[in-house]
Coordinates of C-alpha atoms and ligand atoms in Angstrom, one line a residue:
M1 CA -11.4 -30.2 -143.1
F2 CA -13.5 -27.0 -143.2
D3 CA -10.6 -24.9 -142.1
R4 CA -9.2 -25.3 -145.6
L5 CA -12.0 -23.1 -146.9
P6 CA -11.1 -19.4 -147.4
R7 CA -13.5 -16.7 -146.2
L8 CA -15.5 -15.3 -149.1
N9 CA -16.7 -11.7 -149.6
P10 CA -20.4 -11.1 -149.0
D11 CA -22.7 -11.6 -152.0
P12 CA -22.5 -8.6 -154.4
I13 CA -26.2 -8.0 -154.1
L14 CA -27.5 -9.4 -150.8
G15 CA -24.4 -8.2 -149.0
L16 CA -25.6 -4.6 -149.6
S17 CA -28.5 -5.0 -147.3
A18 CA -26.3 -5.8 -144.3
A19 CA -24.1 -2.9 -145.0
Y20 CA -27.1 -0.6 -145.4
R21 CA -28.7 -1.8 -142.2
S22 CA -25.5 -1.2 -140.1
D23 CA -25.0 2.4 -141.5
P24 CA -26.0 4.8 -138.8
N25 CA -26.5 7.8 -141.2
P26 CA -30.2 8.9 -140.9
L27 CA -30.1 10.1 -144.5
K28 CA -29.0 6.7 -145.9
V29 CA -30.7 5.5 -149.1
D30 CA -31.0 1.9 -150.2
L31 CA -31.0 1.4 -154.0
G32 CA -29.5 -2.1 -153.7
V33 CA -31.4 -5.3 -153.5
G34 CA -34.3 -5.6 -155.9
V35 CA -37.3 -5.5 -153.6
Y36 CA -40.3 -3.3 -154.1
K37 CA -40.8 -0.4 -151.6
T38 CA -43.6 1.9 -150.9
E39 CA -43.4 5.7 -150.5
A40 CA -42.8 5.0 -146.8
G41 CA -39.8 2.8 -147.7
E42 CA -41.6 -0.4 -146.7
T43 CA -42.1 -3.7 -148.4
P44 CA -45.5 -4.6 -147.2
V45 CA -47.4 -7.9 -147.6
L46 CA -49.9 -7.3 -150.4
A47 CA -53.6 -7.2 -149.3
C48 CA -54.5 -10.1 -151.6
V49 CA -51.7 -12.2 -150.0
S50 CA -52.9 -11.4 -146.4
Q51 CA -56.4 -12.3 -147.3
A52 CA -55.3 -15.5 -149.0
E53 CA -53.2 -16.4 -146.0
A54 CA -56.0 -15.8 -143.5
A55 CA -58.2 -18.2 -145.5
L56 CA -55.5 -20.8 -145.7
L57 CA -54.8 -20.7 -142.0
E58 CA -58.4 -21.1 -141.3
E59 CA -58.7 -24.1 -143.6
Q60 CA -55.4 -25.8 -142.9
T61 CA -55.6 -29.3 -141.5
T62 CA -52.2 -30.8 -142.1
K63 CA -48.5 -30.2 -142.7
V64 CA -48.0 -33.4 -144.5
Y65 CA -45.5 -33.4 -147.5
T66 CA -46.7 -31.7 -150.7
P67 CA -46.5 -33.8 -153.9
P68 CA -43.0 -33.8 -155.5
A69 CA -44.1 -31.4 -158.3
G70 CA -45.7 -29.0 -155.7
I71 CA -49.3 -27.8 -155.6
E72 CA -51.0 -28.5 -158.8
G73 CA -53.2 -25.4 -158.8
A74 CA -50.1 -23.2 -158.3
N75 CA -48.4 -24.9 -161.2
R76 CA -51.4 -24.3 -163.4
A77 CA -51.5 -20.7 -162.3
A78 CA -47.8 -20.2 -163.1
A79 CA -48.1 -21.8 -166.5
Q80 CA -51.3 -20.0 -167.5
L81 CA -49.9 -16.6 -166.3
A82 CA -46.8 -17.1 -168.3
F83 CA -48.0 -18.7 -171.5
G84 CA -51.7 -17.5 -171.5
A85 CA -54.4 -20.0 -170.7
D86 CA -55.2 -20.8 -174.3
H87 CA -51.6 -21.1 -175.6
S88 CA -51.2 -24.1 -177.9
V89 CA -48.3 -25.5 -175.8
L90 CA -50.7 -25.8 -172.9
T91 CA -53.7 -27.1 -174.8
D92 CA -51.4 -29.6 -176.6
G93 CA -50.0 -30.9 -173.3
R94 CA -46.4 -30.1 -174.2
V95 CA -45.5 -28.3 -171.0
A96 CA -44.2 -29.9 -167.8
T97 CA -44.4 -27.5 -164.9
V98 CA -43.0 -28.0 -161.4
Q99 CA -43.1 -25.7 -158.4
T100 CA -39.6 -24.6 -157.3
P101 CA -38.1 -22.9 -154.3
G102 CA -38.2 -19.4 -155.9
G103 CA -36.9 -18.4 -159.3
C104 CA -33.4 -19.4 -158.2
G105 CA -34.6 -22.9 -157.5
A106 CA -36.1 -23.0 -161.0
L107 CA -32.9 -21.8 -162.6
R108 CA -30.8 -24.3 -160.8
L109 CA -33.1 -27.2 -161.4
A110 CA -33.2 -26.2 -165.1
A111 CA -29.4 -26.2 -165.2
E112 CA -29.3 -29.7 -163.7
L113 CA -31.8 -30.9 -166.3
I114 CA -29.9 -29.4 -169.1
A115 CA -26.6 -30.9 -167.8
K116 CA -28.3 -34.3 -167.6
A117 CA -29.8 -34.0 -171.1
K118 CA -26.6 -32.7 -172.7
P119 CA -23.5 -32.5 -170.4
D120 CA -21.6 -30.4 -173.0
A121 CA -24.5 -27.9 -173.5
R122 CA -23.5 -24.2 -173.6
V123 CA -25.7 -21.5 -172.2
W124 CA -25.3 -18.0 -173.6
V125 CA -25.9 -15.3 -171.1
S126 CA -26.2 -11.5 -171.7
T127 CA -23.4 -9.1 -170.8
P128 CA -24.3 -8.0 -168.3
T129 CA -26.7 -10.3 -166.6
W130 CA -28.0 -10.8 -163.1
A131 CA -24.9 -11.7 -161.0
N132 CA -26.5 -14.8 -159.6
H133 CA -27.2 -16.4 -163.0
I134 CA -23.5 -17.3 -163.2
P135 CA -23.2 -19.4 -160.1
L136 CA -26.7 -20.9 -160.5
L137 CA -25.9 -22.2 -164.0
G138 CA -22.2 -22.7 -163.6
S139 CA -22.5 -24.8 -160.5
A140 CA -24.4 -27.4 -162.4
G141 CA -21.3 -27.8 -164.6
L142 CA -22.7 -26.0 -167.7
T143 CA -20.4 -24.0 -169.9
L144 CA -21.3 -20.4 -170.1
R145 CA -20.8 -18.1 -173.1
E146 CA -21.6 -14.4 -173.2
Y147 CA -23.4 -12.3 -175.8
P148 CA -23.2 -8.5 -175.8
Y149 CA -26.4 -6.9 -174.7
Y150 CA -26.3 -3.5 -173.0
D151 CA -24.3 -0.7 -174.6
F152 CA -23.1 1.5 -171.7
E153 CA -22.2 4.4 -174.0
R154 CA -25.5 4.7 -175.7
H155 CA -27.6 3.4 -172.8
C156 CA -29.6 0.9 -174.9
I157 CA -29.4 -2.7 -176.2
D158 CA -26.7 -3.3 -178.8
F159 CA -29.0 -5.5 -180.8
D160 CA -26.7 -5.9 -183.8
A161 CA -23.9 -7.1 -181.6
M162 CA -26.2 -9.5 -179.7
Y163 CA -27.6 -10.9 -182.9
S164 CA -24.2 -11.4 -184.5
A165 CA -22.9 -13.2 -181.4
L166 CA -26.0 -15.5 -181.3
E167 CA -25.5 -16.4 -185.0
H168 CA -22.7 -18.6 -183.5
A169 CA -25.1 -20.5 -181.1
G170 CA -26.0 -23.9 -182.4
K171 CA -28.4 -26.8 -181.7
D172 CA -26.6 -27.9 -178.5
D173 CA -26.8 -24.4 -177.1
L174 CA -29.3 -22.6 -174.9
V175 CA -29.7 -18.8 -174.9
L176 CA -30.7 -17.2 -171.6
L177 CA -33.1 -14.3 -172.2
H178 CA -34.8 -12.1 -169.7
A179 CA -38.5 -12.1 -170.6
C180 CA -38.9 -8.5 -169.4
C181 CA -37.4 -5.9 -167.0
H182 CA -33.8 -7.0 -167.8
N183 CA -31.8 -7.3 -164.6
P184 CA -29.6 -5.3 -164.2
S185 CA -30.1 -2.9 -167.2
G186 CA -33.8 -2.3 -167.4
A187 CA -33.4 -2.4 -171.2
D188 CA -35.9 -4.7 -172.8
L189 CA -36.1 -6.3 -176.3
T190 CA -38.8 -4.8 -178.6
Q191 CA -41.4 -7.0 -180.2
A192 CA -39.5 -6.8 -183.5
Q193 CA -36.3 -7.9 -181.8
W194 CA -38.1 -10.9 -180.2
Q195 CA -39.4 -11.8 -183.7
A196 CA -35.9 -11.6 -185.1
L197 CA -34.4 -13.8 -182.3
T198 CA -37.2 -16.3 -182.7
E199 CA -36.3 -16.6 -186.4
L200 CA -32.7 -16.9 -185.5
A201 CA -33.5 -19.7 -183.1
E202 CA -35.5 -21.5 -185.8
T203 CA -32.6 -21.2 -188.2
R204 CA -29.7 -22.0 -185.8
G205 CA -31.6 -24.5 -183.7
F206 CA -30.7 -23.1 -180.3
T207 CA -33.1 -23.4 -177.4
P208 CA -34.4 -20.3 -175.5
F209 CA -34.0 -20.4 -171.8
I210 CA -36.2 -17.6 -170.5
D211 CA -36.0 -16.1 -167.0
M212 CA -39.2 -14.3 -166.2
A213 CA -38.8 -12.9 -162.7
Y214 CA -40.6 -9.6 -163.1
Q215 CA -43.8 -10.4 -165.1
G216 CA -46.2 -7.5 -164.6
F217 CA -43.5 -5.0 -163.5
G218 CA -42.8 -3.8 -167.1
Q219 CA -45.9 -3.0 -169.2
G220 CA -48.3 -5.5 -167.8
L221 CA -48.8 -9.3 -167.3
E222 CA -49.7 -10.0 -170.9
E223 CA -47.3 -7.5 -172.5
D224 CA -44.3 -8.7 -170.5
A225 CA -44.9 -12.3 -171.7
F226 CA -44.9 -11.3 -175.4
G227 CA -41.5 -12.7 -176.3
L228 CA -41.9 -15.9 -174.3
R229 CA -45.3 -16.6 -175.9
L230 CA -44.0 -16.0 -179.4
M231 CA -41.0 -18.3 -178.9
A232 CA -43.1 -21.0 -177.3
E233 CA -45.5 -20.9 -180.3
R234 CA -42.8 -21.2 -182.9
L235 CA -40.1 -23.3 -181.4
P236 CA -40.1 -27.0 -180.5
E237 CA -38.5 -26.7 -177.1
L238 CA -38.1 -24.0 -174.5
V239 CA -37.1 -23.6 -170.8
L240 CA -38.9 -21.1 -168.5
A241 CA -38.1 -20.0 -165.0
T242 CA -40.7 -17.9 -163.2
S243 CA -40.9 -16.3 -159.8
F244 CA -43.6 -14.8 -157.6
S245 CA -41.1 -13.0 -155.4
K246 CA -41.7 -9.6 -157.0
N247 CA -45.2 -9.6 -158.6
L248 CA -46.9 -11.1 -155.5
G249 CA -44.3 -9.8 -153.1
L250 CA -43.6 -13.4 -151.8
Y251 CA -39.8 -12.9 -151.6
R252 CA -39.1 -15.0 -148.5
E253 CA -41.7 -17.7 -149.3
R254 CA -39.7 -18.9 -152.2
A255 CA -42.5 -19.4 -154.7
G256 CA -41.3 -20.1 -158.3
S257 CA -41.8 -22.5 -161.1
L258 CA -39.9 -24.3 -163.9
S259 CA -41.7 -25.1 -167.1
I260 CA -40.2 -27.1 -169.9
V261 CA -41.8 -27.0 -173.3
S262 CA -41.2 -30.3 -175.2
N263 CA -42.0 -31.1 -178.7
S264 CA -44.6 -33.7 -177.8
P265 CA -46.8 -34.7 -174.8
T266 CA -44.8 -37.9 -174.3
G267 CA -41.6 -35.8 -174.3
A268 CA -43.2 -33.6 -171.6
E269 CA -44.0 -36.6 -169.5
A270 CA -40.4 -37.9 -169.7
V271 CA -39.1 -34.4 -168.8
L272 CA -41.4 -34.2 -165.8
S273 CA -40.1 -37.5 -164.5
Q274 CA -36.5 -36.5 -165.0
T275 CA -37.1 -33.1 -163.3
L276 CA -38.8 -34.7 -160.3
S277 CA -35.9 -37.1 -159.9
L278 CA -33.4 -34.2 -160.0
A279 CA -35.5 -32.2 -157.5
R280 CA -35.7 -35.2 -155.2
G281 CA -31.9 -35.2 -155.1
L282 CA -31.7 -31.5 -154.4
Y283 CA -34.5 -30.5 -152.1
S284 CA -37.1 -33.3 -152.2
M285 CA -40.2 -31.2 -152.6
P286 CA -40.8 -27.4 -152.7
P287 CA -42.1 -25.4 -149.7
S288 CA -45.9 -25.1 -149.8
H289 CA -46.9 -21.8 -148.2
G290 CA -46.0 -19.4 -151.0
A291 CA -47.4 -21.7 -153.7
A292 CA -50.7 -22.1 -151.7
I293 CA -51.1 -18.3 -151.8
V294 CA -50.4 -18.3 -155.5
E295 CA -53.1 -20.9 -156.1
R296 CA -55.6 -19.1 -153.9
V297 CA -55.0 -15.7 -155.4
Y298 CA -55.0 -16.8 -159.0
H299 CA -58.1 -19.0 -158.8
D300 CA -60.3 -16.7 -156.7
D301 CA -61.8 -13.9 -158.9
A302 CA -62.0 -11.3 -156.1
L303 CA -58.4 -12.0 -154.9
R304 CA -57.1 -12.0 -158.4
G305 CA -58.8 -8.7 -159.1
L306 CA -57.2 -7.2 -156.0
W307 CA -53.8 -8.6 -157.0
L308 CA -54.0 -7.1 -160.5
S309 CA -54.8 -3.6 -159.0
E310 CA -52.0 -3.9 -156.4
L311 CA -49.6 -5.0 -159.1
A312 CA -50.6 -2.1 -161.4
Q313 CA -50.0 0.3 -158.5
M314 CA -46.4 -1.1 -158.0
R315 CA -45.7 -0.9 -161.7
E316 CA -47.1 2.6 -162.1
R317 CA -45.2 3.9 -159.0
I318 CA -41.9 2.7 -160.4
H319 CA -42.7 4.3 -163.8
S320 CA -43.4 7.6 -162.1
L321 CA -40.2 7.3 -160.0
R322 CA -38.2 6.9 -163.2
E323 CA -39.6 10.2 -164.5
K324 CA -39.0 12.0 -161.2
L325 CA -35.4 10.8 -161.0
V326 CA -34.6 11.8 -164.5
Q327 CA -36.0 15.3 -163.8
A328 CA -34.1 15.6 -160.5
L329 CA -30.8 14.5 -162.1
N330 CA -31.1 16.5 -165.3
S331 CA -32.0 19.7 -163.5
R332 CA -28.8 19.5 -161.4
Q333 CA -26.2 19.1 -164.0
S334 CA -25.7 19.3 -167.8
Q335 CA -22.9 16.9 -168.4
R336 CA -25.0 13.8 -168.7
D337 CA -28.6 13.2 -169.9
F338 CA -30.3 10.6 -167.7
G339 CA -33.4 10.6 -169.9
F340 CA -32.8 6.9 -170.8
I341 CA -33.9 5.9 -167.3
A342 CA -37.5 7.0 -168.1
H343 CA -37.7 4.5 -171.0
E344 CA -36.4 1.5 -169.2
Q345 CA -38.5 -1.2 -167.5
G346 CA -38.9 -2.9 -164.2
M347 CA -37.0 -2.2 -161.0
F348 CA -33.5 -1.5 -162.4
S349 CA -31.4 0.9 -164.4
F350 CA -27.7 1.6 -164.6
L351 CA -26.6 5.1 -163.6
G352 CA -23.4 4.6 -165.7
L353 CA -21.0 5.4 -162.8
S354 CA -17.6 4.0 -162.2
Q355 CA -16.8 1.8 -159.3
P356 CA -14.9 4.6 -157.5
Q357 CA -18.0 6.8 -157.9
V358 CA -20.3 4.1 -156.5
A359 CA -17.8 3.6 -153.6
R360 CA -17.9 7.4 -152.9
L361 CA -21.7 7.4 -152.9
K362 CA -21.6 4.7 -150.3
S363 CA -18.9 6.0 -148.1
E364 CA -19.6 9.8 -148.3
F365 CA -23.3 9.9 -148.8
S366 CA -24.6 6.5 -147.6
V367 CA -26.3 5.9 -150.9
Y368 CA -26.2 2.2 -151.6
M369 CA -26.2 0.4 -155.0
T370 CA -24.4 -2.5 -156.6
D371 CA -20.8 -1.9 -157.8
N372 CA -21.8 -1.7 -161.4
S373 CA -24.1 1.3 -160.5
R374 CA -27.4 -0.6 -160.9
I375 CA -30.1 1.1 -158.9
N376 CA -33.4 -0.2 -157.6
L377 CA -35.8 2.6 -158.6
A378 CA -38.3 1.4 -156.0
G379 CA -35.9 2.5 -153.3
I380 CA -36.6 6.2 -154.1
N381 CA -39.3 8.2 -152.5
T382 CA -40.3 11.8 -152.0
S383 CA -38.2 12.1 -148.8
N384 CA -35.0 10.8 -150.3
L385 CA -35.2 11.8 -154.0
E386 CA -33.5 15.2 -153.6
Y387 CA -30.8 13.9 -151.3
A388 CA -30.1 11.0 -153.7
A389 CA -30.0 13.2 -156.8
D390 CA -27.7 15.7 -155.0
A391 CA -25.3 12.9 -154.0
I392 CA -25.3 11.3 -157.5
S393 CA -24.6 14.7 -159.1
A394 CA -21.8 15.4 -156.6
V395 CA -19.9 12.3 -157.7
L396 CA -20.3 12.8 -161.4
Ligands
LMR401 C1 -31.8 -8.5 -157.2 O1 -31.4 -8.7 -158.4 O2 -31.5 -7.6 -156.5 C2 -32.9 -9.5 -156.7 O3 -33.2 -10.4 -157.7 C3 -32.5 -10.1 -155.4 C4 -31.4 -11.2 -155.6 O4 -31.6 -12.3 -155.1 O5 -30.3 -10.9 -156.1

């Protein structure tokens, strides 16, 4: 039976890591998968996480199942971080939050819930969007529509085109928005644009579906949640997927959450019961280790303070790498101004290269990035900056 299945190509993002690992070139540069790296090219365990883990190990008495919704303290942390502890949707009891296996688990669970509530719902996704959004949502049977987002010529959001497309979204539609640090473009909506989209959602009746995988990597934890909080305040319903992969560096622990804002506390209770029933059919209950770390770090003042400073360090390092890369690229050639990279947010930006140019970077220079020329800025450091800038200039 399984011999009927054709062999697939490696994942367009995760497949890059294997190719990079097997490249013997000592000068190789990994600008592929979105993981934070230090100046030494490492992705270390954050100190706040190590300390939380040590305490957890010390106190651990059982490996019995976690509750279906996950660890309550972690869900509270996720919801408070996202919405702000005093947000009316939380104080009114209109949010159902469940812990999920990473942000992917949250997106997939949300897709199943949407499909159950409205099998013919359409989800509008940005062009471009994170490659994995398409299978995560499409596999649940949802119909996907695209709205224009990034203008590759002008290196910014084409907000007029985005807005015009979303004027066609209606009350049975959801619009997937990246809360901050748009993946793959790094181009974020301004506060005025969030405002305009909120008003459009009010008029048209569509439901925002917000993916917040990089909270704290743009401007800060509060600033990065601006759009989410505004929409949650003004609209009756909202879907939110969050992840602690990046901002707590918990990648492999799969710590994420799904929050659904309903228009009443009883609605939230019904949604919670439906979500738990779907999760039971998918993975039963989420893994506990990552979420136990989240709970510990968030609710312990000292660990939380340490986390905030470690997060700020990661954020500031990426901002400074953006400046350095722009300088290195612009000083080597004059045919293209890469200044836009300095104004973008989070881990990613597009270099604006063609697929053959990206292929040449890989085969001739061992510089790795996704085919659409998305780079992970955190892969740059003092030792590889000049080499990477030389290679990119050479293929221009
Ligand atoms: C990325 O976009 O590189 C990360 O979110 C990792 C992934 O799972 O694709």
